[in-house]
């Protein structure tokens, strides 16, 4: 049984329930006289048994609600027009009232609930076309906060882009997959700290493609609030790798401070500025000092001037490889057979075709970490199962690269091309310890 409650909040009168009971009356015969500011609360009771009559199904319930709502609107219009049910010429409000609900047509007017001009435009195939490779409308995700080295790398990879900060590497991957961002620029290795293993694992977990690379020199600065002197510092906070990359310089400066790890360099600078910590300094870029109003106590404090981080650019779709400029290709493979000749075969496939390898990285297989080494699978000797990440200098448009991968595929159980992309051929200029402009900015 369906019950319809009419509530009149304007005069606080008690609610009235109209229940349909045999013999049934057609909903349009109900004498409903709503007052001003009336609200309709429709109660649908699917738990009550019925034989399909009006009021016992959800479709009937929705139809009855629509009819009652239409009657309320017409009655309200009549009250506003002084009881004259004939709409005035030029009265747009009256002309838009529904004249037919569920087939109950009281006049010859057509049903026009939504103005045609306000309907949303349907999506077309052009709405899903890849974003331009460069330009101010490109949205690029990076891990960190404004002032991070990843933001500078995004600006170097895509000038004038809209940089989108993400608190985690995983979020940057998902931002591109969910069309929140067009590209992601993430670090994969550092010349001093080595590979960023987390991103290598995420490359395999997500279906993004490497479409480019950029190499950024790292230029660390010691930052503190204005007026703070070095000898009064009690601690230094930054990313763990930044702390290790500046260890000897901090000692040479005579700083007797504790080192505390932080999520990233720019976030450490932001933390010092937002909390007004006058006994704490941060290791970050010169751009972070400018953004968060900090002063540079020491410039270029990295122990090694050749400190470089390599970033990769990720997109939803791969780019078309070419042969008119140097290209690099990244792959990942695995095998499920015994023997020590797998890597030899892989290296031979490239060596015989004069293809230079630039990197090889092994990571434990997450789904199959352990492999028994005896034939009966009852022994105690076990080995880790590995995935191998490999970069080589050749384009997938070259026949030699295609033949090398075809040969590798014969003796591997898994092979995936992460991307074939242009190499970063930017001339290398090592940052000097007296200049803070070595780190590029987005300005």
XYZ file of C-alpha atoms in Angstrom:
443
model
C 0.000 0.000 0.000
C 1.391 3.418 -0.879
C 0.903 6.338 1.500
C 1.427 9.965 0.569
C 1.971 12.475 3.361
C 1.315 16.160 2.700
C 3.141 18.428 5.177
C 2.538 22.140 5.540
C 5.500 23.676 7.377
C 4.287 27.232 6.869
C 1.433 27.005 9.428
C 2.757 24.010 11.414
C -0.486 22.027 11.034
C -0.506 18.275 11.512
C 0.312 16.082 8.545
C -2.471 14.405 6.615
C -2.119 10.881 5.242
C -3.932 9.843 2.123
C -3.923 6.077 1.755
C -5.193 4.220 -1.269
C -7.495 1.374 -0.240
C -10.111 -0.733 -2.111
C -12.238 0.390 -3.767
C -9.431 2.300 -5.419
C -9.779 5.862 -6.589
C -7.712 7.103 -9.506
C -4.932 9.390 -8.320
C -6.152 12.317 -10.456
C -9.532 12.115 -8.650
C -7.968 12.809 -5.265
C -9.043 16.189 -3.984
C -5.677 17.595 -2.978
C -5.678 21.204 -1.913
C -2.145 22.067 -0.880
C -1.404 25.280 0.870
C 1.524 27.554 0.168
C 5.034 26.191 0.724
C 3.710 22.627 0.822
C 6.062 19.650 0.752
C 5.243 16.137 -0.448
C 6.694 13.095 1.294
C 5.906 9.907 -0.606
C 6.206 6.641 1.276
C 6.684 3.478 -0.757
C 5.950 0.213 1.046
C 7.326 -2.676 -1.056
C 6.956 -5.065 1.877
C 3.150 -5.060 1.708
C 1.536 -7.788 -0.427
C -0.393 -6.788 -3.487
C -1.755 -8.006 -6.750
C -0.206 -5.396 -9.012
C -2.960 -2.796 -8.514
C -2.233 0.903 -8.352
C -0.037 1.680 -5.386
C 1.512 -1.759 -5.036
C 4.428 -1.393 -7.463
C 7.313 1.041 -7.614
C 6.253 2.228 -11.066
C 2.769 3.100 -9.760
C 4.335 4.829 -6.780
C 6.531 6.990 -9.000
C 3.604 7.812 -11.285
C 1.406 8.814 -8.359
C 4.156 11.011 -6.953
C 4.520 12.742 -10.317
C 0.767 13.328 -10.626
C 0.488 14.748 -7.124
C 3.505 16.979 -7.718
C 1.915 18.270 -10.913
C -1.359 19.030 -9.130
C 0.500 20.877 -6.384
C 2.315 22.991 -8.976
C -0.931 23.792 -10.834
C -2.754 24.655 -7.605
C 0.082 26.921 -6.532
C 0.003 28.643 -9.904
C -3.747 29.165 -9.590
C -3.290 30.748 -6.157
C -0.642 33.110 -7.509
C -2.871 34.122 -10.462
C -5.943 34.692 -8.300
C -7.724 31.459 -9.159
C -7.586 31.951 -12.904
C -6.466 28.680 -14.378
C -5.921 30.181 -17.809
C -2.289 31.222 -18.198
C -1.648 34.776 -19.222
C -0.079 35.347 -22.625
C 3.630 35.835 -22.231
C 3.648 34.160 -18.814
C 6.738 31.955 -19.201
C 6.211 30.209 -15.875
C 2.740 29.020 -16.814
C 3.835 27.904 -20.238
C 6.459 25.629 -18.750
C 4.070 23.740 -16.444
C 3.687 20.069 -17.330
C 0.313 19.455 -18.966
C 0.636 15.682 -19.226
C 2.014 13.246 -16.674
C 2.002 9.491 -17.306
C -0.398 9.886 -20.212
C -2.934 12.008 -18.298
C -3.267 14.982 -20.680
C -5.564 17.783 -19.594
C -4.830 20.159 -22.468
C -3.218 20.245 -25.864
C 0.058 21.693 -24.574
C 3.178 19.624 -25.128
C 5.279 18.253 -22.294
C 8.481 20.347 -22.049
C 10.132 19.738 -18.686
C 13.691 20.835 -19.601
C 14.500 23.686 -22.004
C 16.202 22.260 -25.055
C 18.908 24.921 -25.019
C 20.091 23.898 -21.548
C 20.731 20.230 -22.324
C 24.371 19.142 -21.954
C 26.316 18.507 -25.122
C 27.010 14.783 -25.703
C 30.623 13.653 -25.547
C 32.304 12.913 -28.839
C 35.388 10.947 -29.754
C 37.397 14.173 -29.902
C 36.822 14.694 -26.171
C 39.005 11.652 -25.474
C 41.869 12.552 -27.776
C 45.285 12.784 -26.091
C 46.256 16.181 -24.769
C 48.974 18.107 -26.637
C 52.537 17.196 -25.834
C 53.372 20.759 -24.782
C 51.423 23.848 -23.934
C 49.862 25.825 -21.126
C 46.772 23.596 -20.983
C 48.722 20.463 -20.078
C 48.144 19.193 -16.530
C 51.199 17.460 -15.069
C 51.151 15.539 -11.774
C 54.208 15.295 -9.542
C 54.930 14.020 -6.040
C 55.506 16.651 -3.375
C 54.475 20.234 -2.696
C 55.268 23.421 -4.625
C 59.011 24.022 -4.530
C 59.942 20.350 -4.821
C 62.543 19.213 -7.341
C 59.821 17.190 -9.045
C 57.908 20.402 -9.725
C 60.999 21.871 -11.367
C 61.369 18.689 -13.434
C 57.723 18.985 -14.542
C 58.384 22.561 -15.614
C 61.468 21.561 -17.579
C 59.669 18.647 -19.257
C 56.511 20.632 -20.084
C 57.070 24.426 -19.996
C 54.073 26.547 -18.939
C 52.145 23.480 -17.784
C 49.718 23.339 -14.868
C 51.643 21.438 -12.194
C 49.455 19.311 -9.895
C 51.077 18.327 -6.559
C 50.368 14.838 -5.159
C 51.185 13.597 -1.681
C 52.278 10.125 -2.865
C 53.741 8.502 -5.966
C 50.684 6.248 -6.178
C 48.398 9.283 -6.334
C 50.350 10.718 -9.277
C 49.889 7.459 -11.216
C 46.168 7.382 -10.457
C 45.746 11.059 -11.365
C 46.800 10.263 -14.935
C 44.762 7.049 -15.134
C 41.615 8.846 -13.923
C 42.081 11.772 -16.376
C 42.700 14.255 -13.573
C 46.119 14.925 -15.088
C 47.464 14.514 -18.609
C 51.017 13.540 -17.647
C 53.064 12.594 -14.591
C 56.733 13.379 -14.007
C 58.297 11.071 -11.406
C 61.874 10.263 -10.350
C 63.275 6.813 -11.039
C 66.955 7.116 -10.045
C 69.521 9.420 -8.501
C 73.237 9.468 -9.240
C 74.056 9.204 -5.516
C 71.047 7.488 -3.941
C 70.413 4.944 -6.702
C 67.040 3.739 -7.958
C 63.691 4.773 -6.512
C 62.341 1.249 -6.213
C 58.838 2.331 -5.327
C 58.310 3.870 -8.756
C 59.730 0.821 -10.522
C 57.132 -1.303 -8.768
C 54.373 1.165 -9.682
C 55.425 1.160 -13.329
C 54.533 -2.512 -13.478
C 51.352 -2.180 -11.440
C 49.846 0.633 -13.532
C 49.190 0.764 -17.274
C 50.962 4.027 -18.037
C 53.605 4.501 -20.710
C 56.951 6.268 -20.524
C 56.922 9.050 -23.131
C 60.094 10.930 -22.193
C 62.818 11.568 -19.645
C 64.457 14.595 -18.056
C 67.620 14.802 -15.958
C 67.745 17.425 -13.223
C 70.810 18.597 -11.273
C 70.125 18.700 -7.541
C 71.143 21.927 -5.801
C 70.549 21.796 -2.036
C 70.310 24.853 0.227
C 70.135 25.222 4.001
C 66.982 27.222 4.752
C 65.729 28.850 7.960
C 63.431 31.641 9.101
C 64.652 35.206 8.541
C 67.036 36.363 11.275
C 68.021 32.853 12.399
C 71.774 32.185 12.661
C 73.409 28.832 11.966
C 75.015 28.479 15.381
C 71.602 28.543 17.094
C 70.169 25.645 15.127
C 69.260 22.462 16.995
C 68.054 20.233 14.146
C 67.889 19.929 10.369
C 64.954 18.243 8.594
C 64.639 17.061 5.001
C 64.163 13.993 2.833
C 66.409 11.105 3.957
C 68.373 11.172 0.698
C 68.892 14.927 0.936
C 70.241 14.521 4.476
C 72.678 11.840 3.359
C 73.750 13.876 0.319
C 74.690 16.840 2.566
C 76.178 14.945 5.527
C 79.814 15.966 5.056
C 78.979 19.591 4.314
C 76.832 19.914 7.433
C 79.740 18.579 9.483
C 82.178 20.978 7.806
C 79.897 23.893 8.673
C 80.345 23.023 12.356
C 76.651 22.406 12.942
C 75.949 20.298 16.020
C 72.395 19.424 15.000
C 70.197 16.367 14.898
C 69.007 15.075 11.541
C 65.333 14.208 11.154
C 63.752 12.656 8.061
C 60.780 14.303 6.368
C 58.495 13.337 3.501
C 60.254 15.539 0.942
C 62.511 18.583 0.786
C 59.905 21.234 -0.026
C 57.500 19.885 2.615
C 60.270 20.304 5.194
C 60.685 23.951 4.219
C 56.929 24.465 4.391
C 56.838 22.872 7.858
C 59.512 25.222 9.206
C 57.745 28.283 7.794
C 54.211 27.368 8.891
C 55.233 26.497 12.449
C 57.693 29.347 12.979
C 60.518 27.026 14.087
C 63.532 29.201 14.832
C 65.708 26.316 16.032
C 65.129 24.187 12.905
C 66.495 24.422 9.367
C 65.436 22.584 6.231
C 67.383 21.286 3.253
C 65.530 22.189 0.083
C 65.810 24.137 -3.161
C 66.227 27.879 -3.577
C 62.721 28.014 -5.046
C 61.313 26.567 -1.811
C 63.001 29.403 0.102
C 61.316 31.920 -2.183
C 57.886 30.308 -1.899
C 57.840 29.943 1.894
C 59.687 33.114 2.870
C 62.849 31.496 4.203
C 66.413 32.745 4.047
C 69.306 30.747 2.590
C 71.916 30.141 5.299
C 74.177 28.074 3.033
C 73.981 27.588 -0.724
C 74.980 24.459 -2.628
C 75.573 22.222 0.381
C 75.424 18.895 -1.511
C 78.586 16.833 -1.010
C 78.857 15.997 -4.704
C 78.348 18.666 -7.375
C 77.440 15.922 -9.861
C 74.219 15.070 -8.038
C 71.597 14.334 -10.715
C 68.090 12.875 -10.584
C 66.496 11.216 -13.601
C 62.760 11.659 -14.083
C 60.425 9.907 -16.516
C 57.307 11.373 -18.098
C 54.240 9.118 -18.034
C 51.074 9.222 -20.154
C 48.018 7.090 -20.804
C 48.990 6.435 -24.414
C 52.443 5.671 -25.848
C 54.070 7.941 -28.389
C 54.965 6.819 -31.885
C 58.695 5.933 -31.918
C 60.866 7.587 -34.544
C 64.380 7.252 -35.883
C 65.200 10.910 -36.564
C 66.644 11.458 -33.086
C 68.155 9.301 -30.305
C 65.552 7.159 -28.584
C 65.614 5.022 -25.469
C 63.410 1.999 -24.750
C 62.524 0.587 -21.320
C 61.346 -3.014 -20.843
C 60.659 -5.409 -17.980
C 60.871 -9.197 -18.243
C 60.876 -12.358 -16.137
C 61.449 -16.068 -16.621
C 60.235 -19.261 -14.931
C 63.030 -21.625 -15.933
C 66.124 -22.860 -14.142
C 69.619 -21.950 -15.140
C 71.972 -19.004 -15.059
C 72.018 -18.312 -18.782
C 68.955 -16.027 -18.964
C 70.813 -12.768 -18.454
C 73.579 -13.931 -20.782
C 71.016 -14.595 -23.512
C 69.385 -11.218 -22.966
C 72.682 -9.359 -23.053
C 73.762 -11.334 -26.128
C 70.581 -10.396 -27.989
C 71.528 -6.742 -27.630
C 75.294 -7.158 -28.016
C 75.010 -9.007 -31.344
C 72.958 -6.090 -32.707
C 75.244 -3.377 -31.312
C 72.563 -1.989 -28.963
C 73.937 -0.230 -25.877
C 72.340 -0.913 -22.491
C 72.078 2.044 -20.102
C 70.508 0.371 -17.062
C 69.524 -3.005 -15.667
C 67.618 -3.329 -12.406
C 66.259 -6.417 -10.647
C 63.271 -6.414 -8.316
C 61.782 -9.394 -6.413
C 58.666 -10.839 -8.010
C 55.746 -9.773 -5.794
C 53.404 -12.615 -6.771
C 56.031 -15.394 -6.793
C 58.870 -14.366 -4.481
C 60.290 -17.875 -3.831
C 61.332 -20.645 -6.231
C 62.443 -24.144 -5.213
C 65.639 -25.282 -6.894
C 65.330 -29.097 -6.760
C 63.405 -31.184 -9.263
C 61.105 -32.813 -6.710
C 60.081 -29.458 -5.179
C 60.639 -30.886 -1.718
C 64.099 -29.493 -0.960
C 65.020 -26.614 1.291
C 67.154 -24.600 -1.112
C 65.199 -21.607 -2.433
C 65.919 -18.639 -4.650
C 64.129 -15.337 -5.078
C 62.140 -14.846 -8.266
C 63.105 -11.584 -9.952
C 61.755 -9.122 -12.468
C 64.384 -7.373 -14.572
C 64.040 -3.758 -15.697
C 66.256 -2.820 -18.619
C 66.893 0.380 -20.624
C 68.619 0.330 -24.012
C 69.498 3.007 -26.546
C 67.358 2.209 -29.569
C 63.931 3.064 -30.903
C 61.186 0.512 -31.338
C 60.918 1.815 -34.880
C 64.321 0.241 -35.626
C 64.407 -3.278 -36.989
C 67.312 -4.293 -34.741
C 65.320 -3.420 -31.617
C 62.318 -5.393 -32.840
C 64.479 -8.430 -33.613
C 66.177 -8.223 -30.199
C 62.846 -8.250 -28.377
C 61.560 -11.070 -30.567
C 64.582 -13.162 -29.578
C 64.221 -12.297 -25.877
C 60.558 -13.266 -25.937
C 61.467 -16.831 -26.892
C 63.105 -17.629 -23.548
C 61.205 -15.310 -21.154
C 57.845 -15.982 -19.536
C 56.916 -12.299 -19.329
C 57.970 -9.290 -21.412
C 56.479 -5.789 -21.412
C 57.633 -2.614 -23.134
C 57.261 0.264 -20.673
C 57.940 2.869 -23.338
C 60.069 3.963 -26.270
C 60.811 7.670 -25.924
C 63.309 10.419 -26.869
C 66.474 10.604 -24.809
C 67.243 13.729 -22.782
C 70.004 15.398 -24.813
C 70.121 18.630 -22.775
C 73.727 19.871 -22.394
C 75.030 19.144 -18.926
C 76.092 22.067 -16.751
C 77.098 21.092 -13.242
C 75.613 23.453 -10.633
C 78.067 25.737 -8.899
C 78.066 26.171 -5.154
C 77.684 29.933 -5.424
C 74.668 30.111 -7.696
C 71.150 29.216 -6.726
C 69.837 29.390 -10.302
C 71.002 25.897 -11.204
C 67.632 24.440 -10.231
C 65.143 25.444 -12.930
C 61.839 26.871 -11.858
C 58.423 27.031 -13.403
C 58.512 30.827 -13.705
